Amino acid sequence: MIVLVLVLLAALAATPTYAHGFGQRYDLPVPLWLYLAGAGAAVAFSFVVIGFFVRGTPGLHGYSRLNLRRAGRLLAHPALLFPLQATSVALFILIVVAGAVGNQDPRFNVAPTMVWVVWWVGMAYASALVGDLWALLNPWKVLFGWAEALYRLLGAGDELSFRWHYPERLGVWPALLLFLAFAWAELVYPGSATPSRIAAMAVVYSGITWAGMMAFGKHQWLRHGEAFTLVYGLLARFAPTEVLVRDSALCQSCSGECSDQRERCVNCYECFERAAPSARALNLRPYAAGLLHSPKATPSFMALVVMMLATITFDGFTATPLWANIVGTLYPMVTFLGGNAIAGVTTLGLLAFPAIFLAVYLSFSAAMALGSGTSLSVATLARTFIFSLVPIALAYHVSHYLSYLLIQGQLIIPLASDPLGLGWDLLGTAAYKVNISIINARYAWFTAVAAIVTGHIIAVYVAHIVAMRTLEDRKTALRSQYPMLVLMVGYTILSLWIIAQPIVETARKG
Amino acid sequence: MTKILNHRGVLLLIGLLLIGVTASACSKTESQTLSFDLEITQGKLTLNPPVIKVNQGDRATLKIRSDKEGLFHLHGYDLEVEVAPGKVADLSFTAKATGKFDVELEAESTGKEGVLLGSLEVQPR
């Protein structure tokens, strides 16, 4: 097998490929003892959490919110938000321009680093740990909003859209397909780091997004078709902030179902945009509270969550020796694809992983239904509990990308002075050399394992609360959690296993 | 105000995390000066497995022989030295940064694709 892998690596020496869209990784695998300690801790803490529930139901009714009052109104004020949005649009335009006309070496062009490191990884971190910043900064949303404001100003109409009815049956399938295409670009497409390709993909995606907005209305498209709004929005359910609008008349006329039963609308950005600054509020809340209170997902949304979790895991899996073996075994069967054979196999993996994930998840949902004796259907359970898996995926994402963000992220310093790679030095930082010793491997290991174990504990907790709230009584709820616990322990150990694997790098250009 | 985890649980978690993080600051053995004789034949390192292992802080000297002309490139540290048949190229550095760094042989004449030879692994202390 080793011979096969080395032969494969030699074959790949001819084709430069990038995993994670772009950039080098200098990780050392987590040592075995730490992996086992992490797995053991995950299991042990799971029992601790169950212990809390055997006697009581902590956190069942609502969650603590801290209204930031004046500070919140200030932070949510259009006068502050507008410059931030303008900056986001400026960066978007810079990325497209740099990609189109700048230096095509990925190391000297701002587009690959901005897109794959600062945006894709950085924004995911920010969405989960701070709040739904994408809902604020989305350049496609902002630009369309400006066009719509101008349209209104000119008296041409209320909405810049044909206002076609969006068929609810379509759910979020458009977003799911677009996200799958994006995941393919990130994990399979060899040109994902090429600046001109990035610019082209950005332009195509802009076209699709704006066409969708014109067809169905800005917020309708954002809710159903804009992949990143949904993905970052999902991660933001973990975040400790939320926005609130105190204007029931406004919320009632909203096109989404944004009314929180007890109070006003929470995290409805359509209402937020239309609300007067004095009606806007910003709350602090505990981490994962948003996941605790997510209503049952629609089938298409559940599929999107599964797709997201699976692609995050697949990303790490593609760097393992086991995957290299799988590719080596399947390679002879796809030689007819020529130079695209590896891409072909990886595409198959990218499609197989979510399918396997879904099958496993549904099996465990069935086990939950059978084991608990509930009268709720397997589908209902599956759609309700899917959000409790998000902390595990998030924790893996954080640990997998931490050194990448800290090392590759430093490239933004010289790139800020020379974004197009034409020899400029706008800020005097063009000669900055990346400091690879910024994060010590031991520190990265402990942080990674701690993050994954913490994510696991939070996931077990969330699932227990959701069970208490959804199932008929306490006994049924607790019984339903045994299969779920096995699933979560399995998922967590898979995540730990991946970070403990020696990393198999494919050959790339200097 | 309801809490996600009770006080004891949170304190236990934080305690464990702090222990873990401070453990990461501990160092044990002294730095060493090490020398490695590397030979490149037909675009492959004769070292098996092709991994050079050192500890953080060690001073490493690579003595490289090659049957073909080229540029021996250590990624991450971004160090390179010309190698050619009949001569021994020297590359010395202090392994300050931990991690796994690819080692590549680039052919100067064609200028583009390099061959992945193996890697340098710098273990933390």
XYZ file of C-alpha atoms in Angstrom:
635
model
C 0.000 0.000 0.000
C 2.838 2.398 0.807
C 4.287 1.746 -2.644
C 0.908 2.505 -4.189
C 0.628 5.766 -2.271
C 4.138 6.846 -3.258
C 3.475 5.979 -6.900
C 0.321 8.053 -6.670
C 2.232 10.950 -5.173
C 4.782 10.739 -7.953
C 1.969 10.698 -10.502
C 0.467 13.729 -8.833
C 3.785 15.531 -9.015
C 2.787 16.490 -12.515
C -0.502 18.082 -11.494
C -0.433 20.847 -8.923
C -3.403 20.397 -6.610
C -4.572 22.345 -3.618
C -6.723 21.016 -0.819
C -8.623 23.639 1.236
C -8.800 25.776 -1.883
C -5.343 27.173 -1.380
C -2.220 27.248 0.709
C 0.194 25.085 2.611
C -0.323 23.321 5.896
C 2.444 22.660 8.387
C 0.500 20.569 10.896
C 1.874 17.691 12.896
C -0.683 14.984 13.640
C -2.016 14.869 17.191
C -0.090 12.168 19.077
C -1.885 8.908 19.844
C -1.989 9.346 23.614
C -3.684 12.723 23.264
C -6.178 11.335 20.736
C -7.126 8.535 23.142
C -7.288 10.957 26.076
C -9.616 13.189 24.044
C -11.847 10.277 23.093
C -11.968 9.122 26.695
C -12.785 12.613 27.931
C -15.598 12.941 25.385
C -17.187 9.728 26.607
C -16.666 10.546 30.278
C -18.125 14.036 30.001
C -21.127 12.661 28.120
C -22.067 10.708 31.214
C -21.615 13.807 33.339
C -24.080 15.673 31.121
C -26.592 12.815 31.235
C -26.210 12.950 35.011
C -27.485 16.545 35.017
C -30.592 15.447 33.160
C -31.415 12.427 35.246
C -32.259 14.751 38.091
C -33.418 17.947 36.373
C -33.794 19.822 33.094
C -31.284 22.665 33.104
C -31.911 25.330 30.491
C -35.177 23.897 29.230
C -37.238 27.046 29.366
C -35.800 29.854 27.312
C -32.261 31.124 27.592
C -30.715 34.094 29.288
C -30.447 37.118 27.070
C -28.572 40.249 27.934
C -29.927 43.213 26.052
C -27.124 45.592 25.170
C -29.551 48.535 25.258
C -27.898 51.747 24.116
C -24.675 50.010 23.163
C -26.753 47.616 21.088
C -28.666 50.383 19.358
C -25.381 52.129 18.585
C -23.816 49.017 17.109
C -26.926 48.362 15.067
C -27.176 51.926 13.831
C -27.150 52.454 10.059
C -24.469 55.134 10.444
C -22.058 52.463 11.721
C -23.302 49.632 9.537
C -23.088 51.541 6.278
C -19.293 52.099 6.320
C -18.786 48.420 7.209
C -20.973 47.362 4.305
C -19.204 49.758 1.958
C -15.873 48.238 3.018
C -17.202 44.764 2.312
C -18.299 45.829 -1.178
C -14.930 47.489 -1.800
C -13.099 44.286 -0.824
C -15.375 42.261 -3.076
C -14.606 44.518 -6.031
C -10.897 44.368 -5.166
C -10.989 40.575 -5.210
C -12.621 40.461 -8.644
C -10.304 43.103 -10.109
C -7.166 41.567 -8.576
C -8.214 38.158 -9.808
C -8.868 39.393 -13.298
C -5.869 41.640 -13.925
C -3.390 41.013 -11.114
C -0.382 38.715 -10.841
C -1.597 35.161 -11.423
C 0.733 33.590 -8.855
C -1.564 32.783 -5.911
C 1.092 33.837 -3.404
C 1.244 37.379 -4.750
C -2.411 38.047 -5.460
C -4.893 39.104 -2.789
C -7.802 37.129 -4.278
C -6.906 33.547 -3.177
C -5.948 34.577 0.370
C -8.987 36.841 0.795
C -11.411 34.215 -0.519
C -10.041 30.980 0.971
C -8.500 32.164 4.219
C -10.001 35.467 5.338
C -13.492 34.868 3.970
C -14.235 31.138 3.828
C -12.396 30.205 7.056
C -12.344 33.568 8.840
C -16.000 34.368 8.290
C -16.970 30.864 9.480
C -15.041 31.435 12.719
C -16.622 34.880 13.116
C -20.130 33.601 12.383
C -19.895 30.903 15.019
C -17.980 32.780 17.683
C -19.242 36.356 17.280
C -22.476 36.533 15.308
C -24.125 36.499 11.893
C -21.792 39.045 10.333
C -22.455 37.735 6.846
C -26.072 38.821 7.093
C -24.683 42.314 7.533
C -21.741 42.250 5.138
C -22.859 40.057 2.243
C -21.679 42.138 -0.766
C -24.291 40.652 -3.090
C -27.017 41.604 -0.637
C -25.584 45.072 -0.046
C -25.100 45.890 -3.726
C -28.561 44.657 -4.630
C -29.958 46.637 -1.706
C -28.316 49.808 -2.993
C -29.698 49.183 -6.471
C -33.131 48.624 -4.955
C -32.881 51.835 -2.919
C -32.024 53.743 -6.081
C -34.906 52.077 -7.874
C -37.251 53.215 -5.119
C -35.759 56.696 -5.128
C -36.467 56.991 -8.833
C -40.069 56.156 -8.065
C -39.971 53.132 -10.333
C -41.424 50.798 -7.736
C -41.190 49.292 -4.308
C -39.052 46.193 -4.933
C -36.482 45.607 -7.652
C -38.004 42.274 -8.539
C -40.558 40.473 -10.685
C -41.910 39.090 -7.433
C -42.507 35.628 -8.820
C -43.904 33.306 -6.245
C -41.163 31.108 -4.787
C -42.565 27.580 -4.649
C -42.190 26.426 -1.042
C -41.683 22.865 -2.233
C -38.295 23.972 -3.590
C -37.209 24.777 -0.032
C -33.486 25.476 0.092
C -32.516 23.069 -2.715
C -31.076 25.877 -4.889
C -28.773 26.882 -2.026
C -27.816 23.272 -1.418
C -26.837 22.744 -5.053
C -24.849 25.982 -5.092
C -23.096 24.995 -1.880
C -22.240 21.593 -3.367
C -20.748 23.378 -6.376
C -18.731 25.568 -4.015
C -17.518 22.562 -2.019
C -16.438 20.971 -5.281
C -14.528 24.107 -6.208
C -12.833 24.118 -2.819
C -11.942 20.447 -2.530
C -11.629 19.120 -6.077
C -11.115 21.868 -8.637
C -7.379 22.238 -9.337
C -7.830 25.850 -10.420
C -9.353 26.956 -7.130
C -6.292 28.998 -6.200
C -5.853 30.637 -9.588
C -6.782 34.320 -9.311
C -8.480 34.552 -12.681
C -10.619 31.486 -11.920
C -11.631 32.971 -8.591
C -12.700 36.185 -10.286
C -14.677 34.187 -12.855
C -16.438 32.117 -10.172
C -17.277 35.285 -8.236
C -18.793 36.882 -11.323
C -20.847 33.800 -12.184
C -22.123 33.516 -8.622
C -23.012 37.218 -8.629
C -25.060 36.700 -11.768
C -26.946 33.754 -10.286
C -27.570 35.545 -6.996
C -28.804 38.772 -8.520
C -30.975 36.928 -11.029
C -32.542 35.022 -8.139
C -33.105 38.232 -6.224
C -34.703 39.909 -9.197
C -36.930 36.943 -9.824
C -38.232 36.272 -6.328
C -37.296 39.276 -4.226
C -34.102 39.955 -2.296
C -35.063 38.350 1.000
C -36.828 35.404 -0.591
C -33.679 34.525 -2.507
C -31.478 35.035 0.542
C -33.652 32.654 2.501
C -33.791 29.933 -0.134
C -31.035 30.284 -2.688
C -28.036 32.197 -1.386
C -25.846 29.358 -0.148
C -23.568 31.368 2.143
C -26.407 33.196 3.891
C -27.771 29.802 4.881
C -24.437 28.199 5.790
C -23.064 31.118 7.812
C -26.528 31.634 9.280
C -26.473 28.036 10.479
C -23.077 28.502 12.116
C -24.320 31.752 13.643
C -26.983 29.858 15.555
C -24.115 28.817 17.788
C -23.003 32.427 18.282
C -23.517 34.474 21.432
C -25.302 37.390 19.771
C -28.686 37.939 18.195
C -30.598 40.878 16.797
C -34.077 41.748 17.844
C -36.732 44.036 16.408
C -39.371 45.567 18.674
C -42.060 46.496 16.213
C -44.846 43.949 15.986
C -46.645 45.783 13.181
C -43.510 45.638 11.069
C -42.881 41.968 11.774
C -46.401 41.007 10.876
C -45.900 42.392 7.388
C -42.642 40.472 6.934
C -42.465 37.904 4.151
C -40.737 35.397 6.395
C -42.119 33.593 9.420
C -40.221 35.727 11.873
C -42.518 36.070 14.808
C -41.050 34.636 17.980
C -44.048 33.311 19.871
C -43.378 35.157 23.075
C -41.784 38.410 22.015
C -40.677 40.051 18.769
C -38.740 38.793 15.825
C -35.282 37.432 16.502
C -32.641 37.351 13.750
C -35.053 38.297 10.996
C -32.874 40.490 8.832
C -35.729 41.622 6.639
C -37.426 43.251 9.618
C -34.100 44.468 10.957
C -33.360 46.348 7.743
C -36.758 48.004 7.667
C -36.858 48.803 11.375
C -36.106 52.265 12.695
C -32.813 52.485 14.628
C -34.721 52.845 17.903
C -36.585 49.583 17.315
C -33.401 47.579 16.843
C -31.805 45.728 19.731
C -28.713 43.593 20.097
C -28.680 40.795 22.660
C -25.947 38.663 24.145
C -26.928 35.053 24.754
C -25.133 31.849 25.768
C -23.247 29.898 23.106
C -25.396 27.307 21.306
C -28.637 28.921 22.539
C -29.654 29.506 18.936
C -29.280 25.800 18.205
C -31.371 24.888 21.237
C -34.261 26.908 19.953
C -34.174 26.041 16.270
C -37.535 24.758 15.095
C -37.742 21.484 13.190
C -35.833 21.774 9.923
C -37.571 21.401 6.572
C -36.375 18.324 4.654
C -34.287 20.431 2.289
C -32.751 22.384 5.168
C -31.886 19.159 6.943
C -30.209 18.002 3.740
C -28.240 21.256 3.619
C -27.062 20.824 7.212
C -26.015 17.236 6.444
C -24.183 18.449 3.321
C -22.337 21.084 5.324
C -21.325 18.710 8.127
C -20.229 16.072 5.641
C -18.116 18.415 3.517
C -16.345 19.797 6.596
C -15.427 16.246 7.599
C -14.549 15.242 4.039
C -12.131 18.166 3.786
C -10.043 16.707 6.608
C -10.503 13.140 5.420
C -8.936 13.870 2.028
C -5.579 14.459 3.733
C -5.483 11.045 5.439
C -3.510 7.971 4.313
C -6.783 5.996 4.253
C -8.123 8.326 1.577
C -4.858 8.085 -0.358
C -5.328 4.294 -0.307
C -8.916 4.596 -1.533
C -7.795 6.844 -4.367
C -4.995 4.411 -5.177
C -7.461 1.527 -5.346
C -10.004 3.377 -7.491
C -7.432 5.040 -9.763
C -7.033 2.093 -12.187
C -10.806 2.144 -12.765
C -10.870 5.775 -13.844
C -7.758 6.057 -16.014
C -10.036 6.812 -18.948
C -10.451 10.261 -17.403
C -6.775 10.918 -18.078
C -5.410 13.922 -16.242
C -8.737 14.389 -14.465
C -8.731 10.948 -12.871
C -7.857 12.176 -9.370
C -10.458 14.928 -9.623
C -12.976 12.307 -10.729
C -12.317 10.081 -7.722
C -12.409 13.016 -5.312
C -15.716 14.151 -6.822
C -17.130 10.700 -6.186
C -15.925 10.980 -2.595
C -17.491 14.421 -2.279
C -20.844 13.001 -3.380
C -20.544 9.771 -1.398
C -19.692 11.378 1.942
C -22.960 13.314 2.438
C -24.897 10.267 1.245
C -23.154 8.025 3.798
C -23.612 10.692 6.453
C -27.336 10.920 5.738
C -27.756 7.148 5.770
C -25.954 6.823 9.108
C -27.864 9.737 10.616
C -31.240 8.387 9.501
C -30.365 4.950 10.875
C -29.619 6.455 14.249
C -32.826 8.509 14.064
C -34.692 5.265 13.456
C -32.912 3.731 16.448
C -33.985 6.748 18.506
C -37.598 6.322 17.426
C -37.617 2.593 18.155
C -35.620 2.743 21.361
C -37.630 5.507 22.956
C -41.086 4.188 22.115
C -42.183 7.591 20.867
C -45.099 8.056 18.493
C -43.150 10.680 16.536
C -41.929 9.641 13.109
C -38.298 8.973 12.190
C -38.435 11.928 9.809
C -39.635 14.267 12.556
C -36.880 13.142 14.894
C -34.238 13.458 12.171
C -35.373 16.962 11.251
C -35.505 18.086 14.871
C -32.185 16.742 16.119
C -29.979 17.681 13.179
C -28.954 20.997 14.785
C -27.450 19.254 17.786
C -24.670 17.884 15.543
C -23.509 21.355 14.536
C -21.235 21.936 17.593
C -19.220 18.821 16.755
C -18.637 19.909 13.156
C -17.879 23.424 14.296
C -15.337 22.249 16.859
C -13.604 20.129 14.232
C -13.586 23.075 11.811
C -12.042 25.368 14.430
C -9.288 22.898 15.343
C -8.568 21.894 11.755
C -8.157 25.446 10.530
C -6.559 27.250 13.465
C -2.927 27.008 12.310
C -4.003 27.548 8.696
C -5.727 30.772 9.673
C -2.781 31.967 11.769
C -0.095 31.075 9.225
C -1.680 31.497 5.785
C -3.684 34.394 7.214
C -0.468 36.333 7.714
C -0.176 36.604 3.930
C -2.790 39.344 4.098
C -0.118 41.607 5.598
C 2.173 41.806 2.564
C -0.844 41.501 0.243
C -2.467 44.563 1.784
C 0.472 46.565 0.438
C 0.531 44.850 -2.944
C -2.883 43.306 -3.660
C -2.389 42.869 -7.371
C 1.164 41.591 -7.113
C 2.513 44.339 -9.336
C 5.312 45.431 -7.039
C 3.468 48.106 -5.055
C 4.043 48.871 -1.407
C 1.052 50.897 -0.274
C 1.369 50.303 3.460
C 5.048 49.471 3.697
C 4.412 45.832 4.535
C 5.146 44.277 1.158
C 8.378 42.677 2.392
C 6.745 40.962 5.370
C 7.658 37.286 5.631
C 5.180 34.880 7.148
C 6.204 33.745 10.641
C 5.625 29.992 10.672
C 6.517 29.612 14.341
C 3.559 31.755 15.396
C 1.792 28.707 16.776
C 3.592 25.851 18.466
C 2.405 22.331 17.540
C 1.832 21.335 21.163
C -0.405 24.348 21.734
C -2.293 23.602 18.537
C -2.806 19.976 19.647
C -4.214 20.860 23.059
C -6.443 23.567 21.610
C -7.712 21.194 18.936
C -8.543 18.369 21.338
C -10.043 20.754 23.899
C -12.207 22.336 21.190
C -13.426 18.974 19.905
C -14.241 17.677 23.391
C -16.018 20.944 24.286
C -18.001 20.796 21.047
C -19.004 17.252 21.897
C -20.204 18.177 25.393
C -22.258 21.065 24.014
C -23.745 18.794 21.342
C -24.783 16.169 23.905
C -26.326 18.888 26.043
C -28.239 20.448 23.133
C -29.584 17.044 22.060
C -30.815 16.360 25.587
C -32.668 19.669 25.803
C -34.212 19.174 22.373
C -35.310 15.686 23.424
C -36.897 17.006 26.635
C -38.784 19.570 24.626
C -39.836 17.379 21.712
C -40.655 13.993 23.152
C -43.699 13.080 25.132
C -42.188 12.705 28.585
C -38.888 12.566 30.413
C -38.461 8.794 30.256
C -39.059 8.670 26.503
C -36.736 11.620 26.056
C -33.883 10.025 28.005
C -34.315 6.687 26.226
C -34.141 8.445 22.873
C -30.750 9.866 23.754
C -28.814 6.615 23.986
C -28.568 6.068 20.218
C -27.896 9.786 19.787
C -25.062 9.574 22.292
C -23.493 6.676 20.394
C -23.752 8.679 17.159
C -22.164 11.736 18.730
C -19.339 9.797 20.365
C -18.708 8.163 16.990
C -18.693 11.504 15.158
C -16.374 13.050 17.742
C -13.955 10.118 17.594
C -13.956 10.377 13.798
C -12.991 14.043 14.125
C -10.217 13.201 16.591
C -9.017 10.371 14.358
C -8.699 12.714 11.402
C -6.546 15.204 13.319
C -4.363 12.345 14.555
C -3.610 11.100 11.036
C -0.271 11.758 9.345
C -1.047 14.309 6.710
C -0.683 13.125 3.130
C 0.128 16.102 0.961
C -0.271 16.081 -2.771
C 2.557 17.671 -4.740
C 2.134 21.291 -5.645
C 3.961 24.142 -7.312
C 6.685 25.818 -5.188
C -31.323 33.324 34.856
C -30.942 29.773 33.593
C -27.476 28.482 32.849
C -26.199 26.162 30.146
C -23.975 24.190 32.537
C -23.995 24.562 36.275
C -21.108 26.363 37.950
C -19.178 23.274 38.910
C -19.258 21.857 35.413
C -18.010 25.078 33.871
C -15.225 25.475 36.424
C -14.124 21.878 35.908
C -13.963 22.412 32.165
C -12.029 25.649 32.449
C -9.644 24.009 34.924
C -8.939 21.145 32.577
C -8.430 23.439 29.641
C -5.975 25.584 31.611
C -4.018 22.505 32.655
C -3.866 21.430 29.058
C -2.715 24.794 27.823
C -0.022 25.203 30.477
C 1.167 21.684 29.772
C 1.826 22.951 26.297
C 4.345 25.414 27.703
C 6.526 22.759 29.375
C 9.879 21.875 27.877
C 12.020 18.866 28.717
C 15.247 18.031 26.872
C 18.177 20.161 25.707
C 18.649 21.292 22.105
C 21.000 19.223 19.994
C 23.092 19.733 16.899
C 22.286 17.081 14.328
C 23.661 16.162 10.949
C 21.816 14.304 8.195
C 23.361 12.731 5.092
C 20.789 12.794 2.325
C 21.085 11.165 -1.056
C 18.764 11.824 -3.959
C 18.627 9.123 -6.625
C 16.257 9.252 -9.588
C 14.178 11.974 -7.953
C 13.771 10.059 -4.671
C 15.398 10.287 -1.277
C 17.160 7.086 -0.292
C 16.024 7.739 3.270
C 13.157 5.411 4.161
C 10.636 6.650 5.263
C 11.598 9.984 3.705
C 11.104 11.990 6.908
C 13.813 13.974 8.688
C 12.918 14.177 12.377
C 14.265 16.796 14.757
C 13.095 18.464 17.933
C 12.241 22.131 18.216
C 15.349 24.199 18.874
C 17.764 21.642 17.419
C 20.375 22.844 14.993
C 20.198 20.684 11.869
C 22.727 20.359 9.056
C 21.655 18.602 5.877
C 24.433 17.262 3.637
C 22.820 16.576 0.284
C 24.108 14.528 -2.631
C 22.149 14.284 -5.858
C 22.511 12.400 -9.125
C 20.906 15.318 -10.980
C 21.225 19.074 -10.927
C 18.494 20.964 -9.157
C 17.330 23.156 -6.326
C 16.692 21.520 -2.965
C 13.868 23.505 -1.351
C 12.661 23.280 2.255
C 9.115 24.694 2.457
C 7.939 26.736 5.421
C 11.465 27.703 6.410
C 11.824 28.659 2.747
C 15.457 27.628 2.486
C 17.099 26.323 -0.628
C 20.439 25.121 -1.863
C 21.728 24.036 -5.269
C 22.535 20.371 -5.604
C 24.535 18.698 -8.369
C 26.262 15.403 -9.099
C 29.715 15.147 -7.610
C 29.286 17.740 -4.875
C 27.867 17.818 -1.367
C 25.504 20.706 -0.691
C 25.187 22.036 2.866
C 22.022 23.421 4.412
C 22.124 24.489 8.073
C 19.317 25.972 10.131
C 17.827 26.087 13.620
C 14.472 24.279 13.791
C 12.576 27.109 15.501
C 9.114 26.343 14.121
C 7.268 23.099 14.804
C 5.378 21.249 12.136
C 5.721 19.124 9.043
C 7.504 20.857 6.177
C 7.731 19.486 2.659
C 11.088 19.033 1.000
C 11.133 19.429 -2.739
C 13.623 19.079 -5.570
C 13.054 21.698 -8.205
C 14.595 21.417 -11.637
C 16.122 24.772 -12.465
C 16.192 24.207 -16.211
C 12.474 23.637 -16.689
C 11.783 26.023 -13.799
C 8.287 24.779 -13.001
C 7.265 21.493 -11.398
C 9.174 20.149 -8.438
C 9.328 16.620 -7.125
C 8.160 16.058 -3.557
C 11.063 14.259 -1.868
C 9.745 13.912 1.637
C 9.438 16.082 4.695
C 11.060 17.600 7.729
C 9.194 17.011 10.990
C 9.967 19.335 13.868
C 8.498 17.985 17.092
C 7.629 20.399 19.896
C 9.468 20.166 23.204
